[in-house]
Coordinates of C-alpha atoms in Angstrom, one line a residue:
X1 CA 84.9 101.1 147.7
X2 CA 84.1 101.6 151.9
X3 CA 82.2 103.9 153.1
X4 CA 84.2 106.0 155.3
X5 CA 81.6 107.0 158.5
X6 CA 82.9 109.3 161.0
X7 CA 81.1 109.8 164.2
X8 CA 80.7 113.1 165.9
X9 CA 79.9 111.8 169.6
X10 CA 80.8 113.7 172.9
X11 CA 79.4 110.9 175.1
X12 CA 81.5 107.7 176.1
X13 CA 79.1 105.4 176.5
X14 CA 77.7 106.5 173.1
X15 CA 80.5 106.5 171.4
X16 CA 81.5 103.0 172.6
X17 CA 77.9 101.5 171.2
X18 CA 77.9 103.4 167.9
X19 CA 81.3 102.9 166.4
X20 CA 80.8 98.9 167.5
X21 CA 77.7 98.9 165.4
X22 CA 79.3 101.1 162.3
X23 CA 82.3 98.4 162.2
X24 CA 79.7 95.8 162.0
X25 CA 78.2 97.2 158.6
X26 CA 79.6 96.0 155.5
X27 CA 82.0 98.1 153.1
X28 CA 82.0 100.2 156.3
X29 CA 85.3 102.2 157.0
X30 CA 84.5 104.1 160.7
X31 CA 87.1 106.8 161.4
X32 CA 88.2 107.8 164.6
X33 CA 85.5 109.5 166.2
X34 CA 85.8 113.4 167.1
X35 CA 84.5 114.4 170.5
X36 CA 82.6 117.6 170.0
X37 CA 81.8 120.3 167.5
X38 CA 84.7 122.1 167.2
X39 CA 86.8 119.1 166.5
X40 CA 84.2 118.0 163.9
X41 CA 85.0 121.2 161.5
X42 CA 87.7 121.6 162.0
X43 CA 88.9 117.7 160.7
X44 CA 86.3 118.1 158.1
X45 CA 88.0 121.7 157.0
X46 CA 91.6 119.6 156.9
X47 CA 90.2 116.6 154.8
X48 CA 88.9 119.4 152.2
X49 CA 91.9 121.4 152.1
X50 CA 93.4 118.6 150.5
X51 CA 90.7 117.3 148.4
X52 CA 86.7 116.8 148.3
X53 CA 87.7 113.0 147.7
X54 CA 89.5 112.7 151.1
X55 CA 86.2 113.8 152.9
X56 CA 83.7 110.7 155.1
X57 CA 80.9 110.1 153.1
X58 CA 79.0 110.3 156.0
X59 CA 79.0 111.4 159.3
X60 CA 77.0 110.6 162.4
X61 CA 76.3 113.6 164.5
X62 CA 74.7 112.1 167.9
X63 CA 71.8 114.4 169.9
X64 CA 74.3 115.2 172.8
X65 CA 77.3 116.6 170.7
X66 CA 78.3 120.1 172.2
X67 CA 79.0 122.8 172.6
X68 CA 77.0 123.8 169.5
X69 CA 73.6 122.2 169.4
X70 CA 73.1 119.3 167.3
X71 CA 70.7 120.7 164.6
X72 CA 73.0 123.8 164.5
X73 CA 76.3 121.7 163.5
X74 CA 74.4 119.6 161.0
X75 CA 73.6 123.5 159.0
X76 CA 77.4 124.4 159.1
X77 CA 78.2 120.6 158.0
X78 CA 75.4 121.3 155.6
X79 CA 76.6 124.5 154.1
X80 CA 80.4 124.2 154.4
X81 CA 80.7 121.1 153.3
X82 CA 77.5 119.8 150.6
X83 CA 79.6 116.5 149.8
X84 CA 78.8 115.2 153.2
X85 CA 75.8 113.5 154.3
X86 CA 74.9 113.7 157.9
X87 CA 72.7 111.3 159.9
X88 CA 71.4 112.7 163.2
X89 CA 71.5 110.3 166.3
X90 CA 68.5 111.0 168.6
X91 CA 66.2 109.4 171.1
X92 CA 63.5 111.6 170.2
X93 CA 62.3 110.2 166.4
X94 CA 58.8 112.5 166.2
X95 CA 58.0 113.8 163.3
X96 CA 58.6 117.2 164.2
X97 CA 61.9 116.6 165.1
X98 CA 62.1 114.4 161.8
X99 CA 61.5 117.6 159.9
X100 CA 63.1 119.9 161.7
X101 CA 66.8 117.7 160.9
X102 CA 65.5 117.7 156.9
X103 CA 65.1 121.3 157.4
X104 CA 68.7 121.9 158.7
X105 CA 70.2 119.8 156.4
X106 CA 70.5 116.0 157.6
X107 CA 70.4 113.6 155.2
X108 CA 68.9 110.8 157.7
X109 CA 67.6 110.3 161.3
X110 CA 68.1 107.1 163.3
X111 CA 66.5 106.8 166.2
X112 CA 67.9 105.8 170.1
X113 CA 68.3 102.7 171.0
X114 CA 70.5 101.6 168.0
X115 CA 69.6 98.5 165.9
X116 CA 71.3 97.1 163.4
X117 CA 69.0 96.9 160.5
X118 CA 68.0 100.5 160.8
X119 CA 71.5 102.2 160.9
X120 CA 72.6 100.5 158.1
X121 CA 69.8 101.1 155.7
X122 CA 70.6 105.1 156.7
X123 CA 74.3 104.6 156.0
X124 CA 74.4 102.7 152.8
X125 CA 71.5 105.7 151.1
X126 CA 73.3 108.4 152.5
X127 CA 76.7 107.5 151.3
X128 CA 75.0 106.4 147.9
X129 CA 73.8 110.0 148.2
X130 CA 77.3 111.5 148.8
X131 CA 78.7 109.6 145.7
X132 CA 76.4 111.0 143.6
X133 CA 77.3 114.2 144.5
X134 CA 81.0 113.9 144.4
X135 CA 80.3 112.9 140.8
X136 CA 78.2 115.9 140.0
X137 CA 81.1 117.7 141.5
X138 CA 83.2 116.3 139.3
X139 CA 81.8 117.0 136.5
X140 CA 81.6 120.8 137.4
X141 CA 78.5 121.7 138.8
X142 CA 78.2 124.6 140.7
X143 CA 78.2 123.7 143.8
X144 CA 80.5 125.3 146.7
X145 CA 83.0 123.1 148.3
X146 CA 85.7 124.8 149.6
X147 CA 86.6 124.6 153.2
X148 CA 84.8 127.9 153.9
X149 CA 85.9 131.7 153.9
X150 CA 88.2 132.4 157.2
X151 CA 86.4 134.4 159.9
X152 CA 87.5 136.5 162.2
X153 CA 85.9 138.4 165.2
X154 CA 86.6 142.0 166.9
X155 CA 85.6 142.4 170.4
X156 CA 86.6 145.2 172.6
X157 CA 88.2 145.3 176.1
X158 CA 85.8 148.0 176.4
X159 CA 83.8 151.0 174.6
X160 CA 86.1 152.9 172.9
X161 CA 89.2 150.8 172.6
X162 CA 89.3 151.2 168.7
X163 CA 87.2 147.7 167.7
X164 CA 85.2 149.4 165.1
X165 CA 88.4 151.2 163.3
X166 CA 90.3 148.0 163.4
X167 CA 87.4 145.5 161.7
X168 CA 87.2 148.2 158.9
X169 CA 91.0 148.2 158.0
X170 CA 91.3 144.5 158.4
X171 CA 88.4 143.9 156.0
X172 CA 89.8 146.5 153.6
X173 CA 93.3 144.5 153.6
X174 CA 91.7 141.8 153.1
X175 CA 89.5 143.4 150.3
X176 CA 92.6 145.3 148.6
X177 CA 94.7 141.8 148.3
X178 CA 92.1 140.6 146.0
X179 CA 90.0 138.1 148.7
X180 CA 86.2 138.6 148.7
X181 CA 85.4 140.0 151.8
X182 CA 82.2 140.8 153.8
X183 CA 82.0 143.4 156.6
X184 CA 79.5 142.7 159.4
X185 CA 78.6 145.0 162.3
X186 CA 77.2 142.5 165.2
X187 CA 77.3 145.2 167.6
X188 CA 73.5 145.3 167.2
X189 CA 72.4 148.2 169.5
X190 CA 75.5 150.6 168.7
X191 CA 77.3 149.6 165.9
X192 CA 78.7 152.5 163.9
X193 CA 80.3 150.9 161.0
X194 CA 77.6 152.6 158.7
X195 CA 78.9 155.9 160.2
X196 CA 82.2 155.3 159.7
X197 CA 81.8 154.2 155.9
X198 CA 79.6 157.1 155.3
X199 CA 76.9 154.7 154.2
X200 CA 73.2 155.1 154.3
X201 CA 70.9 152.1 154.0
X202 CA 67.8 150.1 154.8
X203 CA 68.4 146.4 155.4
X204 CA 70.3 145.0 158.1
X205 CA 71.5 141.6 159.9
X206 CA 68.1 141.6 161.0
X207 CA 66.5 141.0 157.8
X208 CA 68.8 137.9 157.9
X209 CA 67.3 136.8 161.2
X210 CA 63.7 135.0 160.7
X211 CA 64.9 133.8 157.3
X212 CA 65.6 129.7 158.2
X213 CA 67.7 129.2 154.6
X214 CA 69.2 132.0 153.5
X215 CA 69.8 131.6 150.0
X216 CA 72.4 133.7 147.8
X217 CA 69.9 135.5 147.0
X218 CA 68.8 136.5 150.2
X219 CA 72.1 137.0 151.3
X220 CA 73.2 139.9 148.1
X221 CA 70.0 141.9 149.2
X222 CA 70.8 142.4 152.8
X223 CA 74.3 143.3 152.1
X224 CA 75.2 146.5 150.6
X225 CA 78.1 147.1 148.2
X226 CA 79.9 150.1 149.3
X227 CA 82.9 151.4 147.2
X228 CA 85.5 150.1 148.0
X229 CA 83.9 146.4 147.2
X230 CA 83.6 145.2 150.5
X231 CA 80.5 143.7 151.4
X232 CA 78.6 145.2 154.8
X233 CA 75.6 143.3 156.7
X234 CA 74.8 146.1 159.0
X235 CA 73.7 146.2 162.3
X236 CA 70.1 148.1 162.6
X237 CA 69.4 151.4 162.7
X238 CA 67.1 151.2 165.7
X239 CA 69.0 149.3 168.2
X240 CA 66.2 147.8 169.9
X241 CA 65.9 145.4 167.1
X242 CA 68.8 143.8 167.4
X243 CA 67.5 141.9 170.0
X244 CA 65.9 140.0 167.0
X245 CA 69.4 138.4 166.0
X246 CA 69.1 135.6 168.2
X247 CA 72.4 133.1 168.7
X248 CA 70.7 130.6 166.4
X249 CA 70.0 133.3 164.0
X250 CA 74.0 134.7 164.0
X251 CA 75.0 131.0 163.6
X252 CA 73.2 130.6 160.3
X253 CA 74.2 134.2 159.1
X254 CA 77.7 133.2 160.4
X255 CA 78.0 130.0 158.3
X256 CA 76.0 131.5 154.9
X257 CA 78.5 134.4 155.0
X258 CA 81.4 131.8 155.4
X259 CA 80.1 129.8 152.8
X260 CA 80.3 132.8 150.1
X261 CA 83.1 135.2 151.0
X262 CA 86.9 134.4 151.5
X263 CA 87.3 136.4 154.5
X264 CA 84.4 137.4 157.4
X265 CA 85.4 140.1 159.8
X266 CA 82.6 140.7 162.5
X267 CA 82.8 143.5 164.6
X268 CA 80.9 142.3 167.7
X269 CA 81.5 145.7 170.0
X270 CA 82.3 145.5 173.5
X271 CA 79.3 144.1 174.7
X272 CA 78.8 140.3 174.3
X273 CA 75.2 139.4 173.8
X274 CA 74.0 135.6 172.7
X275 CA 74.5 136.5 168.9
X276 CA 78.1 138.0 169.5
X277 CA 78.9 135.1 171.4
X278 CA 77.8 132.7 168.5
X279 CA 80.0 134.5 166.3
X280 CA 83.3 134.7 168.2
X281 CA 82.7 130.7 169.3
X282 CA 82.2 130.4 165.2
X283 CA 85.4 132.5 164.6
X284 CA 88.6 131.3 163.1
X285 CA 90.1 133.9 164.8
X286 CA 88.7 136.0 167.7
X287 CA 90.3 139.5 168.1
X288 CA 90.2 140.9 172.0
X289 CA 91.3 145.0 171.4
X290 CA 92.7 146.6 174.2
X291 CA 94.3 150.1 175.0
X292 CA 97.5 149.7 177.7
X293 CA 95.7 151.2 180.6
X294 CA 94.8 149.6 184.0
X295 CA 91.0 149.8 183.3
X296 CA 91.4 148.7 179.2
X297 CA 93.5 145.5 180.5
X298 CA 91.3 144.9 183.7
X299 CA 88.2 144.9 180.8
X300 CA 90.2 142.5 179.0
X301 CA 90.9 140.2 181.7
X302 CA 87.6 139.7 182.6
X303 CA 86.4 139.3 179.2
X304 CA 89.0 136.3 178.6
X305 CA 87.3 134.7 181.7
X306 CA 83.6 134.9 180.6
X307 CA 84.4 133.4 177.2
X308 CA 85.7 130.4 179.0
X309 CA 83.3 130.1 182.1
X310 CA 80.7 130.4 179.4
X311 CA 82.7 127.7 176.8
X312 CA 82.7 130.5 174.3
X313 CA 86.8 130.4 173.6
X314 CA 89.2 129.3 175.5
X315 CA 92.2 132.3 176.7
X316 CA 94.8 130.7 174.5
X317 CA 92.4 130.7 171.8
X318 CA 91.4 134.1 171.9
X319 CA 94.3 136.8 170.3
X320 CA 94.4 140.6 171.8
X321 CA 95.5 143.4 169.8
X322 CA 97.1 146.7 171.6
X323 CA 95.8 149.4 170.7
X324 CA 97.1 153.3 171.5
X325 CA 100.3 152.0 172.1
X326 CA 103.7 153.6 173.0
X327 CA 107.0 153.0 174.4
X328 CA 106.5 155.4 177.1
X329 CA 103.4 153.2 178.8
X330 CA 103.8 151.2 181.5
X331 CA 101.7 148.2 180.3
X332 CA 103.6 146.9 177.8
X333 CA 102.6 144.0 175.5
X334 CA 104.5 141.1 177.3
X335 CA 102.7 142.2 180.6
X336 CA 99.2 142.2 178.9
X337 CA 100.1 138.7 177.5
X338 CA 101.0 137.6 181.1
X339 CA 97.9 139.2 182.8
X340 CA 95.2 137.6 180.5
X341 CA 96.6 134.3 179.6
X342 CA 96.5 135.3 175.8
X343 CA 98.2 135.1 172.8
X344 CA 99.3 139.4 171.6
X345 CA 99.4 139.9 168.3
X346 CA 102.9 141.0 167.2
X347 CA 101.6 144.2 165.4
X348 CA 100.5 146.6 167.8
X349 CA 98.6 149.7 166.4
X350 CA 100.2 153.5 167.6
X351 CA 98.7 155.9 169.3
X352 CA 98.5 158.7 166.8
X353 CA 94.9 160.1 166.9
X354 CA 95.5 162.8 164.8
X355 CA 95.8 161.0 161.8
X356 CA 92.2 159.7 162.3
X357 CA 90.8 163.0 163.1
X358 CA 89.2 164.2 160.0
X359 CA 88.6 160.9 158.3
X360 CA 86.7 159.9 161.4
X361 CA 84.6 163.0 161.5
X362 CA 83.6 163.1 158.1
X363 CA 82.6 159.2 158.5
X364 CA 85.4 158.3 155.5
X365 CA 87.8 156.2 157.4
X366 CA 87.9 153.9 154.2
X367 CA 90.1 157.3 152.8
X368 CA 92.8 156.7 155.8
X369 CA 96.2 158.1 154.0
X370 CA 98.6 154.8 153.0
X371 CA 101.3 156.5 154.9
X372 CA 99.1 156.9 158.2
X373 CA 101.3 154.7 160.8
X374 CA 97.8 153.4 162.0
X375 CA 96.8 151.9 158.9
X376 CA 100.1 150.5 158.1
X377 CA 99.8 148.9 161.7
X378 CA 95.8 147.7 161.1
X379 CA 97.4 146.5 157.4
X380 CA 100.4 144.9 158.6
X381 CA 98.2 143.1 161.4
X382 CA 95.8 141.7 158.8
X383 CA 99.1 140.0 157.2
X384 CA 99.9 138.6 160.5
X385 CA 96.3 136.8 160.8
X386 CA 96.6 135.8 157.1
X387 CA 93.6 137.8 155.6
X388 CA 95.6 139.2 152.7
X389 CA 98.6 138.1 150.7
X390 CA 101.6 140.2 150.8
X391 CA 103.6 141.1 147.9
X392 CA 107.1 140.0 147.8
X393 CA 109.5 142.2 150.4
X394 CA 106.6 143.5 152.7
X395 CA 107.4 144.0 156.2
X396 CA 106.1 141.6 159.1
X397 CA 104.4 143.4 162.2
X398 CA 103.1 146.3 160.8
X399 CA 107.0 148.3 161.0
X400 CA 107.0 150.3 157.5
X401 CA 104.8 150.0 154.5
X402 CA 102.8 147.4 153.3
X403 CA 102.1 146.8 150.1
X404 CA 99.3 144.3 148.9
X405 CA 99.1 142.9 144.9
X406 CA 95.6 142.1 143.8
X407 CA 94.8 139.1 141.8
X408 CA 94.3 139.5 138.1
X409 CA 90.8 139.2 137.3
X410 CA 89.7 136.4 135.7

């Protein structure tokens, strides 16, 4: 049977060398090479949808592969998909460097400039690798191998547009329906998800931070269980340490999260730090929360911009959710749309404080009524993003109630 090799290679010199020398080996079956990072999981999360079988045996991940760093890629590779063996492609072949690729998960290093002998000696033991694998697989080990929990990020236009309240009620959707779901607050200096959730506690993302494989383990004692069943990774009580959480860090905690939870929602506040940016360049789905005022948009606007000056997300990428909304306003949805280059969500969430009031005071916003018009909003927008299934009849958009059936338990 070939080998099937795909080759993750943004350079086009690079990639012209490498896939002449990977159709060259024998039983070798190159794909069609994917230009950068993004491209790389998200073909690998297609092949898996369909079946572990249809995945490359290998892949070939070259040193200049962006925008996430080489090393980083190979750990989501690594953890989202354990059926494929990567090689790394690198002109540097020291030792250190050696290690620090075993470390992240590589199955193999080959070093710049290519020969012959020495790329197909890493092939043919990394693919023999992968089969054996795909066989344990088969035979029902207990190994994960799914395409990876969805993940989805909450940013704020600015302080106080409502980011905090809308990651809670998406995660509880998502946790009602019957998905898995873990709750993270990567607003590390002023995150308040612990006060919203009434929720007192001693580890946080933090904990997660200095920790270079972060086991199962690991990961169910820095999340706490609260009662509803949601999972929460906390941001710290003393803000100063979230400066800890660095953007490698949040990538790793990102992608061991993903790896072990259906759904991910990340509240990442209104300020975007390296680990926040990680996150929302990680994200499936990357929520922008605005209220429809001048300033709220303007905030909005120029967030859109950064994320794509800095090759975070791209505007059409990025979905914003209107917040406080009303028909009388003047900034209506279509004009927001227009005015950041977006896509708006089709729910948008009224303005009807009141019914927050005393569930936000007491720090119980988990007990929101079902008949709130806000929650049915938040709920109905989780269906939208497809965090939860919907029972039969339930309304689109968030316009009535929604109603959620869990799964029977096994």
């Amino acid at each position: 049977m070939p080998t099937r090799i795909l080759p993750a290679v943004g350079d086009t010199d690079a990639v012209r060398s490498i896939t002449t020398l990977l159709s060259q080996l024998p039983d070798a079956e190159p794909v069609a090479p994917v230009v950068d990072s993004t491209q790389l999981i998200d073909t690998l999360a297609r092949l898996a949808a369909e079946s572990v079988d249809e995945l490359p045996e290998v892949v070939v991940v070259h040193e200049r592969i962006g925008p996430v760093p080489a090393l980083e890629l190979i750990r989501e590779v690594a953890l989202r998909f354990p059926a494929v063996g990567v090689i790394l492609v690198t002109s540097d072949a020291s030792p250190g460097l050696f290690q620090a690729a075993m470390d992240y998960g590589a199955r193999g290093l080959v070093a710049l400039p290519l020969s012959y002998e020495e790329l197909a000696s890493r092939v043919q033991a990394v693919a023999q690798w992968s089969v054996g694998v795909r066989r344990h697989l088969g035979a029902g080990g207990d190994v994960f191998t799914g395409v990876g929990g969805t993940v989805v990020t909450v940013s704020g236009a600015k302080g106080g547009a409502g980011t905090t309240l809308t990651a809670i009620q998406l995660a509880l959707a998502a946790q009602a329906s019957g998905r898995s779901t873990a709750l993270v607050d990567m607003d590390l200096q002023t995150g308040d998800v612990a006060s919203y959730l009434d929720v007192q506690f001693r580890r946080s993302v933090v904990d997660l931070a200095a920790i270079t494989d972060i086991s199962p383990r690991v990961l169910a004692d820095a999340v706490f269980r609260h009662d509803t069943g949601l999972a929460l990774l906390l941001a710290p009580a003393e803000g100063e340490r979230g400066e800890d959480v660095t953007d490698r860090a949040a990538r790793q905690i990102v992608s061991a999260l993903r790896s072990r939870y259906e759904v991910v929602v990340i509240d990442c506040g209104a300020q975007l730090g390296g680990a926040g940016a990680a996150a929302v360049e990680m994200a499936d789905r990357a929520l922008l929360v605005t209220t429809p005022d001048v300033v709220a948009v303007r905030g909005a606007k120029r967030a859109v911009r950064m994320w794509d000056r800095l090759q975070i997300r791209k505007a059409e990428e990025t979905t914003v959710v209107v917040n406080r909304h009303s028909r009388a306003t003047e900034i209506q949805p279509p004009l927001i749309q227009k005015i950041t280059g977006t896509t708006v969500a089709a729910t948008v969430v009224p303005a009807n404080f009141k019914e927050l009031q005393s569930v936000v005071d007491a720090g119980r916003v988990h007990e929101l009524e079902s008949k709130s018009s806000v929650k049915q909003a938040l709920w109905g927008l989780a269906g939208e993003l497809g965090l939860v299934k919907a029972a039969d009849g339930a309304h689109k958009g968030g316009r009535g109630p929604v109603s959620f059936r869990r799964r029977r338990e096994g």
